[in-house]
mmCIF file of N, CA and C in Angstrom:
data_model
loop_
_atom_site.group_PDB
_atom_site.id
_atom_site.type_symbol
_atom_site.label_atom_id
_atom_site.label_comp_id
_atom_site.label_asym_id
_atom_site.label_seq_id
_atom_site.Cartn_x
_atom_site.Cartn_y
_atom_site.Cartn_z
ATOM 1 N N MET A 1 19.317 19.520 1.496
ATOM 2 C CA MET A 1 18.531 19.943 0.347
ATOM 3 C C MET A 1 19.178 21.191 -0.237
ATOM 4 N N GLU A 2 19.612 21.094 -1.455
ATOM 5 C CA GLU A 2 20.223 22.226 -2.138
ATOM 6 C C GLU A 2 19.134 23.126 -2.725
ATOM 7 N N PRO A 3 19.217 24.446 -2.495
ATOM 8 C CA PRO A 3 18.194 25.337 -3.054
ATOM 9 C C PRO A 3 18.227 25.389 -4.577
ATOM 10 N N THR A 4 19.301 24.894 -5.179
ATOM 11 C CA THR A 4 19.394 24.907 -6.632
ATOM 12 C C THR A 4 18.705 23.702 -7.270
ATOM 13 N N GLU A 5 18.313 22.724 -6.464
ATOM 14 C CA GLU A 5 17.637 21.560 -7.024
ATOM 15 C C GLU A 5 16.282 21.969 -7.590
ATOM 16 N N ARG A 6 15.949 21.350 -8.715
ATOM 17 C CA ARG A 6 14.687 21.659 -9.384
ATOM 18 C C ARG A 6 13.505 21.131 -8.587
ATOM 19 N N LEU A 7 12.418 21.853 -8.683
ATOM 20 C CA LEU A 7 11.175 21.368 -8.101
ATOM 21 C C LEU A 7 10.600 20.272 -8.985
ATOM 22 N N LEU A 8 9.943 19.340 -8.353
ATOM 23 C CA LEU A 8 9.156 18.319 -9.034
ATOM 24 C C LEU A 8 7.708 18.563 -8.659
ATOM 25 N N VAL A 9 6.846 18.651 -9.656
ATOM 26 C CA VAL A 9 5.407 18.744 -9.436
ATOM 27 C C VAL A 9 4.793 17.537 -10.125
ATOM 28 N N ALA A 10 4.120 16.696 -9.348
ATOM 29 C CA ALA A 10 3.542 15.471 -9.910
ATOM 30 C C ALA A 10 2.088 15.351 -9.491
ATOM 31 N N CYS A 11 1.257 15.012 -10.451
ATOM 32 C CA CYS A 11 -0.134 14.713 -10.171
ATOM 33 C C CYS A 11 -0.274 13.201 -10.158
ATOM 34 N N LEU A 12 -0.736 12.675 -9.044
ATOM 35 C CA LEU A 12 -1.001 11.246 -8.912
ATOM 36 C C LEU A 12 -2.492 11.068 -9.147
ATOM 37 N N CYS A 13 -2.821 10.340 -10.204
ATOM 38 C CA CYS A 13 -4.198 10.296 -10.671
ATOM 39 C C CYS A 13 -4.581 8.882 -11.091
ATOM 40 N N ALA A 14 -5.774 8.760 -11.599
ATOM 41 C CA ALA A 14 -6.269 7.500 -12.150
ATOM 42 C C ALA A 14 -7.081 7.809 -13.404
ATOM 43 N N ALA A 15 -6.918 6.990 -14.423
ATOM 44 C CA ALA A 15 -7.581 7.229 -15.706
ATOM 45 C C ALA A 15 -9.102 7.256 -15.578
ATOM 46 N N TRP A 16 -9.651 6.495 -14.653
ATOM 47 C CA TRP A 16 -11.104 6.428 -14.502
ATOM 48 C C TRP A 16 -11.676 7.660 -13.797
ATOM 49 N N CYS A 17 -10.822 8.483 -13.202
ATOM 50 C CA CYS A 17 -11.261 9.630 -12.401
ATOM 51 C C CYS A 17 -11.625 10.812 -13.303
ATOM 52 N N GLY A 18 -12.886 11.163 -13.340
ATOM 53 C CA GLY A 18 -13.336 12.289 -14.155
ATOM 54 C C GLY A 18 -12.721 13.612 -13.723
ATOM 55 N N THR A 19 -12.554 13.810 -12.419
ATOM 56 C CA THR A 19 -11.942 15.035 -11.925
ATOM 57 C C THR A 19 -10.497 15.140 -12.414
ATOM 58 N N CYS A 20 -9.782 14.018 -12.408
ATOM 59 C CA CYS A 20 -8.396 14.013 -12.901
ATOM 60 C C CYS A 20 -8.357 14.374 -14.386
ATOM 61 N N ARG A 21 -9.269 13.810 -15.151
ATOM 62 C CA ARG A 21 -9.299 14.116 -16.588
ATOM 63 C C ARG A 21 -9.548 15.606 -16.811
ATOM 64 N N GLU A 22 -10.426 16.199 -16.002
ATOM 65 C CA GLU A 22 -10.694 17.633 -16.117
ATOM 66 C C GLU A 22 -9.480 18.459 -15.688
ATOM 67 N N TYR A 23 -8.761 17.990 -14.693
ATOM 68 C CA TYR A 23 -7.608 18.704 -14.152
ATOM 69 C C TYR A 23 -6.398 18.650 -15.087
ATOM 70 N N GLU A 24 -6.357 17.656 -15.937
ATOM 71 C CA GLU A 24 -5.196 17.462 -16.806
ATOM 72 C C GLU A 24 -4.913 18.701 -17.669
ATOM 73 N N ALA A 25 -5.935 19.381 -18.144
ATOM 74 C CA ALA A 25 -5.734 20.580 -18.970
ATOM 75 C C ALA A 25 -5.100 21.712 -18.154
ATOM 76 N N ALA A 26 -5.549 21.911 -16.920
ATOM 77 C CA ALA A 26 -4.964 22.943 -16.062
ATOM 78 C C ALA A 26 -3.515 22.602 -15.729
ATOM 79 N N PHE A 27 -3.264 21.339 -15.452
ATOM 80 C CA PHE A 27 -1.902 20.882 -15.150
ATOM 81 C C PHE A 27 -0.990 21.129 -16.348
ATOM 82 N N ALA A 28 -1.473 20.808 -17.541
ATOM 83 C CA ALA A 28 -0.688 21.024 -18.762
ATOM 84 C C ALA A 28 -0.442 22.515 -18.996
ATOM 85 N N ALA A 29 -1.431 23.348 -18.703
ATOM 86 C CA ALA A 29 -1.267 24.797 -18.872
ATOM 87 C C ALA A 29 -0.200 25.333 -17.914
ATOM 88 N N ALA A 30 -0.199 24.865 -16.676
ATOM 89 C CA ALA A 30 0.811 25.292 -15.707
ATOM 90 C C ALA A 30 2.195 24.829 -16.141
ATOM 91 N N ARG A 31 2.252 23.624 -16.648
ATOM 92 C CA ARG A 31 3.529 23.073 -17.126
ATOM 93 C C ARG A 31 4.073 23.921 -18.282
ATOM 94 N N GLN A 32 3.213 24.268 -19.215
ATOM 95 C CA GLN A 32 3.629 25.065 -20.366
ATOM 96 C C GLN A 32 4.059 26.466 -19.929
ATOM 97 N N ALA A 33 3.333 27.076 -19.014
ATOM 98 C CA ALA A 33 3.654 28.418 -18.540
ATOM 99 C C ALA A 33 4.950 28.443 -17.737
ATOM 100 N N ASP A 34 5.325 27.312 -17.186
ATOM 101 C CA ASP A 34 6.525 27.205 -16.357
ATOM 102 C C ASP A 34 7.804 27.416 -17.168
ATOM 103 N N GLY A 35 7.772 27.106 -18.437
ATOM 104 C CA GLY A 35 8.925 27.333 -19.291
ATOM 105 C C GLY A 35 10.103 26.415 -19.043
ATOM 106 N N GLY A 36 9.867 25.260 -18.453
ATOM 107 C CA GLY A 36 10.939 24.286 -18.272
ATOM 108 C C GLY A 36 11.745 24.449 -16.997
ATOM 109 N N ALA A 37 11.315 25.304 -16.074
ATOM 110 C CA ALA A 37 12.057 25.527 -14.835
ATOM 111 C C ALA A 37 11.804 24.450 -13.788
ATOM 112 N N THR A 38 10.797 23.635 -14.014
ATOM 113 C CA THR A 38 10.345 22.636 -13.050
ATOM 114 C C THR A 38 10.174 21.305 -13.754
ATOM 115 N N ASP A 39 10.387 20.210 -13.014
ATOM 116 C CA ASP A 39 10.099 18.880 -13.551
ATOM 117 C C ASP A 39 8.629 18.571 -13.264
ATOM 118 N N TRP A 40 7.927 18.103 -14.281
ATOM 119 C CA TRP A 40 6.496 17.816 -14.168
ATOM 120 C C TRP A 40 6.245 16.355 -14.485
ATOM 121 N N ALA A 41 5.287 15.744 -13.777
ATOM 122 C CA ALA A 41 4.937 14.344 -14.039
ATOM 123 C C ALA A 41 3.447 14.141 -13.805
ATOM 124 N N TRP A 42 2.853 13.407 -14.711
ATOM 125 C CA TRP A 42 1.453 12.986 -14.593
ATOM 126 C C TRP A 42 1.517 11.476 -14.464
ATOM 127 N N VAL A 43 1.172 10.940 -13.297
ATOM 128 C CA VAL A 43 1.365 9.522 -13.023
ATOM 129 C C VAL A 43 0.030 8.858 -12.718
ATOM 130 N N ASP A 44 -0.357 7.920 -13.579
ATOM 131 C CA ASP A 44 -1.550 7.110 -13.315
ATOM 132 C C ASP A 44 -1.132 6.037 -12.312
ATOM 133 N N ILE A 45 -1.645 6.135 -11.098
ATOM 134 C CA ILE A 45 -1.183 5.233 -10.047
ATOM 135 C C ILE A 45 -1.683 3.801 -10.216
ATOM 136 N N GLU A 46 -2.640 3.595 -11.079
ATOM 137 C CA GLU A 46 -3.063 2.221 -11.333
ATOM 138 C C GLU A 46 -2.132 1.557 -12.339
ATOM 139 N N ASP A 47 -1.572 2.336 -13.257
ATOM 140 C CA ASP A 47 -0.587 1.797 -14.197
ATOM 141 C C ASP A 47 0.788 1.690 -13.549
ATOM 142 N N HIS A 48 1.041 2.521 -12.538
ATOM 143 C CA HIS A 48 2.353 2.573 -11.882
ATOM 144 C C HIS A 48 2.179 2.526 -10.365
ATOM 145 N N ASP A 49 1.560 1.458 -9.871
ATOM 146 C CA ASP A 49 1.306 1.362 -8.436
ATOM 147 C C ASP A 49 2.590 1.255 -7.612
ATOM 148 N N GLU A 50 3.701 0.893 -8.255
ATOM 149 C CA GLU A 50 4.976 0.811 -7.544
ATOM 150 C C GLU A 50 5.451 2.186 -7.055
ATOM 151 N N VAL A 51 4.955 3.235 -7.652
ATOM 152 C CA VAL A 51 5.341 4.588 -7.259
ATOM 153 C C VAL A 51 4.931 4.863 -5.815
ATOM 154 N N LEU A 52 3.775 4.372 -5.429
ATOM 155 C CA LEU A 52 3.247 4.686 -4.106
ATOM 156 C C LEU A 52 3.901 3.909 -2.984
ATOM 157 N N GLY A 53 4.435 2.737 -3.281
ATOM 158 C CA GLY A 53 4.946 1.911 -2.192
ATOM 159 C C GLY A 53 3.793 1.562 -1.266
ATOM 160 N N THR A 54 3.918 1.917 0.003
ATOM 161 C CA THR A 54 2.863 1.600 0.978
ATOM 162 C C THR A 54 1.846 2.727 1.144
ATOM 163 N N LEU A 55 2.026 3.833 0.418
ATOM 164 C CA LEU A 55 1.087 4.953 0.505
ATOM 165 C C LEU A 55 -0.251 4.616 -0.141
ATOM 166 N N ASP A 56 -1.293 5.227 0.373
ATOM 167 C CA ASP A 56 -2.604 5.149 -0.254
ATOM 168 C C ASP A 56 -2.982 6.534 -0.748
ATOM 169 N N VAL A 57 -3.537 6.592 -1.940
ATOM 170 C CA VAL A 57 -4.124 7.835 -2.432
ATOM 171 C C VAL A 57 -5.623 7.682 -2.224
ATOM 172 N N GLU A 58 -6.153 8.522 -1.346
ATOM 173 C CA GLU A 58 -7.557 8.389 -0.984
ATOM 174 C C GLU A 58 -8.475 9.266 -1.814
ATOM 175 N N ASN A 59 -7.947 10.372 -2.335
ATOM 176 C CA ASN A 59 -8.745 11.293 -3.125
ATOM 177 C C ASN A 59 -7.924 11.809 -4.293
ATOM 178 N N PHE A 60 -8.618 12.218 -5.328
ATOM 179 C CA PHE A 60 -7.954 12.709 -6.535
ATOM 180 C C PHE A 60 -8.426 14.125 -6.834
ATOM 181 N N PRO A 61 -7.584 14.914 -7.481
ATOM 182 C CA PRO A 61 -6.183 14.655 -7.763
ATOM 183 C C PRO A 61 -5.321 14.878 -6.516
ATOM 184 N N THR A 62 -4.290 14.062 -6.376
ATOM 185 C CA THR A 62 -3.313 14.217 -5.308
ATOM 186 C C THR A 62 -2.054 14.790 -5.934
ATOM 187 N N LEU A 63 -1.548 15.833 -5.306
ATOM 188 C CA LEU A 63 -0.401 16.548 -5.847
ATOM 189 C C LEU A 63 0.814 16.335 -4.950
ATOM 190 N N LEU A 64 1.957 16.143 -5.588
ATOM 191 C CA LEU A 64 3.237 16.043 -4.913
ATOM 192 C C LEU A 64 4.104 17.196 -5.405
ATOM 193 N N ILE A 65 4.672 17.947 -4.479
ATOM 194 C CA ILE A 65 5.676 18.959 -4.819
ATOM 195 C C ILE A 65 6.904 18.635 -3.987
ATOM 196 N N ALA A 66 8.037 18.479 -4.655
ATOM 197 C CA ALA A 66 9.268 18.113 -3.962
ATOM 198 C C ALA A 66 10.435 18.898 -4.528
ATOM 199 N N ARG A 67 11.452 19.067 -3.696
ATOM 200 C CA ARG A 67 12.722 19.628 -4.144
ATOM 201 C C ARG A 67 13.758 18.566 -3.793
ATOM 202 N N GLY A 68 14.368 17.996 -4.837
ATOM 203 C CA GLY A 68 15.245 16.856 -4.594
ATOM 204 C C GLY A 68 14.410 15.710 -4.036
ATOM 205 N N ASP A 69 14.857 15.138 -2.928
ATOM 206 C CA ASP A 69 14.108 14.059 -2.279
ATOM 207 C C ASP A 69 13.192 14.558 -1.172
ATOM 208 N N ALA A 70 13.196 15.860 -0.927
ATOM 209 C CA ALA A 70 12.391 16.433 0.149
ATOM 210 C C ALA A 70 10.986 16.753 -0.341
ATOM 211 N N VAL A 71 9.999 16.130 0.272
ATOM 212 C CA VAL A 71 8.605 16.392 -0.068
ATOM 213 C C VAL A 71 8.179 17.681 0.627
ATOM 214 N N LEU A 72 7.746 18.642 -0.166
ATOM 215 C CA LEU A 72 7.293 19.928 0.357
ATOM 216 C C LEU A 72 5.782 19.979 0.516
ATOM 217 N N PHE A 73 5.080 19.273 -0.361
ATOM 218 C CA PHE A 73 3.621 19.225 -0.306
ATOM 219 C C PHE A 73 3.175 17.885 -0.852
ATOM 220 N N TYR A 74 2.237 17.246 -0.161
ATOM 221 C CA TYR A 74 1.616 16.018 -0.643
ATOM 222 C C TYR A 74 0.187 16.031 -0.145
ATOM 223 N N GLY A 75 -0.764 16.122 -1.073
ATOM 224 C CA GLY A 75 -2.153 16.113 -0.649
ATOM 225 C C GLY A 75 -3.111 16.317 -1.797
ATOM 226 N N THR A 76 -4.362 16.147 -1.482
ATOM 227 C CA THR A 76 -5.434 16.352 -2.438
ATOM 228 C C THR A 76 -5.603 17.846 -2.673
ATOM 229 N N VAL A 77 -5.832 18.216 -3.912
ATOM 230 C CA VAL A 77 -6.013 19.628 -4.251
ATOM 231 C C VAL A 77 -7.314 19.820 -5.021
ATOM 232 N N THR A 78 -7.798 21.047 -4.989
ATOM 233 C CA THR A 78 -8.933 21.363 -5.839
ATOM 234 C C THR A 78 -8.422 21.416 -7.276
ATOM 235 N N PRO A 79 -9.195 20.953 -8.208
ATOM 236 C CA PRO A 79 -8.718 20.876 -9.592
ATOM 237 C C PRO A 79 -8.817 22.202 -10.336
ATOM 238 N N HIS A 80 -8.105 23.192 -9.821
ATOM 239 C CA HIS A 80 -8.126 24.519 -10.424
ATOM 240 C C HIS A 80 -6.704 24.992 -10.672
ATOM 241 N N LEU A 81 -6.498 25.638 -11.787
ATOM 242 C CA LEU A 81 -5.182 26.154 -12.149
ATOM 243 C C LEU A 81 -4.642 27.105 -11.079
ATOM 244 N N GLY A 82 -5.482 27.966 -10.556
ATOM 245 C CA GLY A 82 -5.051 28.924 -9.542
ATOM 246 C C GLY A 82 -4.489 28.262 -8.294
ATOM 247 N N THR A 83 -5.102 27.166 -7.879
ATOM 248 C CA THR A 83 -4.615 26.432 -6.713
ATOM 249 C C THR A 83 -3.213 25.898 -6.979
ATOM 250 N N LEU A 84 -3.024 25.293 -8.131
ATOM 251 C CA LEU A 84 -1.715 24.764 -8.504
ATOM 252 C C LEU A 84 -0.678 25.884 -8.572
ATOM 253 N N GLN A 85 -1.031 27.000 -9.167
ATOM 254 C CA GLN A 85 -0.094 28.118 -9.290
ATOM 255 C C GLN A 85 0.314 28.662 -7.922
ATOM 256 N N ARG A 86 -0.646 28.768 -6.991
ATOM 257 C CA ARG A 86 -0.330 29.259 -5.645
ATOM 258 C C ARG A 86 0.583 28.283 -4.907
ATOM 259 N N LEU A 87 0.293 26.999 -4.996
ATOM 260 C CA LEU A 87 1.140 26.006 -4.331
ATOM 261 C C LEU A 87 2.560 26.019 -4.895
ATOM 262 N N LEU A 88 2.661 26.113 -6.202
ATOM 263 C CA LEU A 88 3.971 26.150 -6.844
ATOM 264 C C LEU A 88 4.735 27.409 -6.422
ATOM 265 N N GLN A 89 4.070 28.542 -6.368
ATOM 266 C CA GLN A 89 4.744 29.774 -5.947
ATOM 267 C C GLN A 89 5.191 29.680 -4.489
ATOM 268 N N ASN A 90 4.342 29.093 -3.640
ATOM 269 C CA ASN A 90 4.722 28.913 -2.232
ATOM 270 C C ASN A 90 5.966 28.035 -2.117
ATOM 271 N N ALA A 91 6.033 26.985 -2.926
ATOM 272 C CA ALA A 91 7.209 26.104 -2.906
ATOM 273 C C ALA A 91 8.449 26.861 -3.376
ATOM 274 N N ARG A 92 8.309 27.645 -4.418
ATOM 275 C CA ARG A 92 9.443 28.432 -4.925
ATOM 276 C C ARG A 92 9.905 29.472 -3.911
ATOM 277 N N ASP A 93 8.968 30.027 -3.170
ATOM 278 C CA ASP A 93 9.292 31.054 -2.185
ATOM 279 C C ASP A 93 9.842 30.471 -0.882
ATOM 280 N N GLY A 94 9.860 29.151 -0.768
ATOM 281 C CA GLY A 94 10.365 28.519 0.449
ATOM 282 C C GLY A 94 9.378 28.514 1.591
ATOM 283 N N ASP A 95 8.098 28.616 1.279
ATOM 284 C CA ASP A 95 7.073 28.673 2.313
ATOM 285 C C ASP A 95 6.726 27.314 2.925
ATOM 286 N N PHE A 96 7.212 26.235 2.343
ATOM 287 C CA PHE A 96 6.917 24.895 2.852
ATOM 288 C C PHE A 96 8.142 24.313 3.540
ATOM 289 N N SER A 97 7.927 23.691 4.670
ATOM 290 C CA SER A 97 8.989 22.936 5.333
ATOM 291 C C SER A 97 8.942 21.507 4.803
ATOM 292 N N PRO A 98 10.102 20.881 4.633
ATOM 293 C CA PRO A 98 10.101 19.486 4.167
ATOM 294 C C PRO A 98 9.322 18.588 5.124
ATOM 295 N N SER A 99 8.580 17.671 4.553
ATOM 296 C CA SER A 99 7.785 16.728 5.343
ATOM 297 C C SER A 99 8.702 15.778 6.108
ATOM 298 N N THR A 100 8.282 15.434 7.309
ATOM 299 C CA THR A 100 9.005 14.448 8.103
ATOM 300 C C THR A 100 8.268 13.109 8.117
ATOM 301 N N ASP A 101 7.224 12.986 7.310
ATOM 302 C CA ASP A 101 6.432 11.763 7.243
ATOM 303 C C ASP A 101 7.255 10.663 6.570
ATOM 304 N N ALA A 102 7.612 9.653 7.328
ATOM 305 C CA ALA A 102 8.447 8.559 6.811
ATOM 306 C C ALA A 102 7.779 7.828 5.654
ATOM 307 N N ALA A 103 6.457 7.838 5.595
ATOM 308 C CA ALA A 103 5.749 7.148 4.514
ATOM 309 C C ALA A 103 6.025 7.794 3.154
ATOM 310 N N LEU A 104 6.443 9.047 3.145
ATOM 311 C CA LEU A 104 6.711 9.758 1.891
ATOM 312 C C LEU A 104 8.158 9.596 1.421
ATOM 313 N N ALA A 105 8.983 8.973 2.234
ATOM 314 C CA ALA A 105 10.397 8.799 1.887
ATOM 315 C C ALA A 105 10.541 8.050 0.562
ATOM 316 N N GLY A 106 11.327 8.595 -0.327
ATOM 317 C CA GLY A 106 11.589 7.961 -1.614
ATOM 318 C C GLY A 106 10.559 8.234 -2.695
ATOM 319 N N LEU A 107 9.435 8.841 -2.345
ATOM 320 C CA LEU A 107 8.375 9.072 -3.324
ATOM 321 C C LEU A 107 8.844 9.925 -4.512
ATOM 322 N N PRO A 108 9.538 11.049 -4.296
ATOM 323 C CA PRO A 108 9.991 11.838 -5.448
ATOM 324 C C PRO A 108 10.877 11.038 -6.414
ATOM 325 N N GLY A 109 11.759 10.236 -5.880
ATOM 326 C CA GLY A 109 12.634 9.421 -6.732
ATOM 327 C C GLY A 109 11.868 8.393 -7.531
ATOM 328 N N ARG A 110 10.856 7.784 -6.909
ATOM 329 C CA ARG A 110 10.041 6.794 -7.633
ATOM 330 C C ARG A 110 9.232 7.461 -8.735
ATOM 331 N N VAL A 111 8.736 8.673 -8.476
ATOM 332 C CA VAL A 111 7.995 9.410 -9.508
ATOM 333 C C VAL A 111 8.923 9.744 -10.658
ATOM 334 N N ARG A 112 10.103 10.245 -10.348
ATOM 335 C CA ARG A 112 11.063 10.593 -11.407
ATOM 336 C C ARG A 112 11.444 9.365 -12.237
ATOM 337 N N ALA A 113 11.568 8.216 -11.603
ATOM 338 C CA ALA A 113 11.939 6.990 -12.319
ATOM 339 C C ALA A 113 10.849 6.579 -13.306
ATOM 340 N N VAL A 114 9.587 6.767 -12.944
ATOM 341 C CA VAL A 114 8.487 6.411 -13.844
ATOM 342 C C VAL A 114 8.428 7.384 -15.002
ATOM 343 N N ASP A 115 8.691 8.650 -14.721
ATOM 344 C CA ASP A 115 8.563 9.679 -15.746
ATOM 345 C C ASP A 115 9.803 9.767 -16.644
ATOM 346 N N ALA A 116 10.848 9.056 -16.295
ATOM 347 C CA ALA A 116 12.100 9.119 -17.085
ATOM 348 C C ALA A 116 11.958 8.482 -18.448
#
């Protein structure tokens, strides 16, 4: 994992989810404040179920933070801008170890392919 690789922040959501719809504004605000230093993706997993492969999203919103192909964070988050900002700062500061969960392998690449 090269430290120069850009971070990917992706929200895995569903259009029917009211919490996701409410979170979309905070996600967009974080994206705008980022100034283009990070890759951002909003992925409706019902429209793009191929992104998940064999993974299940049990709660929304589920956030993915990755550097290159290394997943740094994958989990349900509270739908607040502050939570997203803290997680993003922790990822930038190197506070997360890459996940060793084999089920997450390839997820960042599949997200990037949908958002391309």
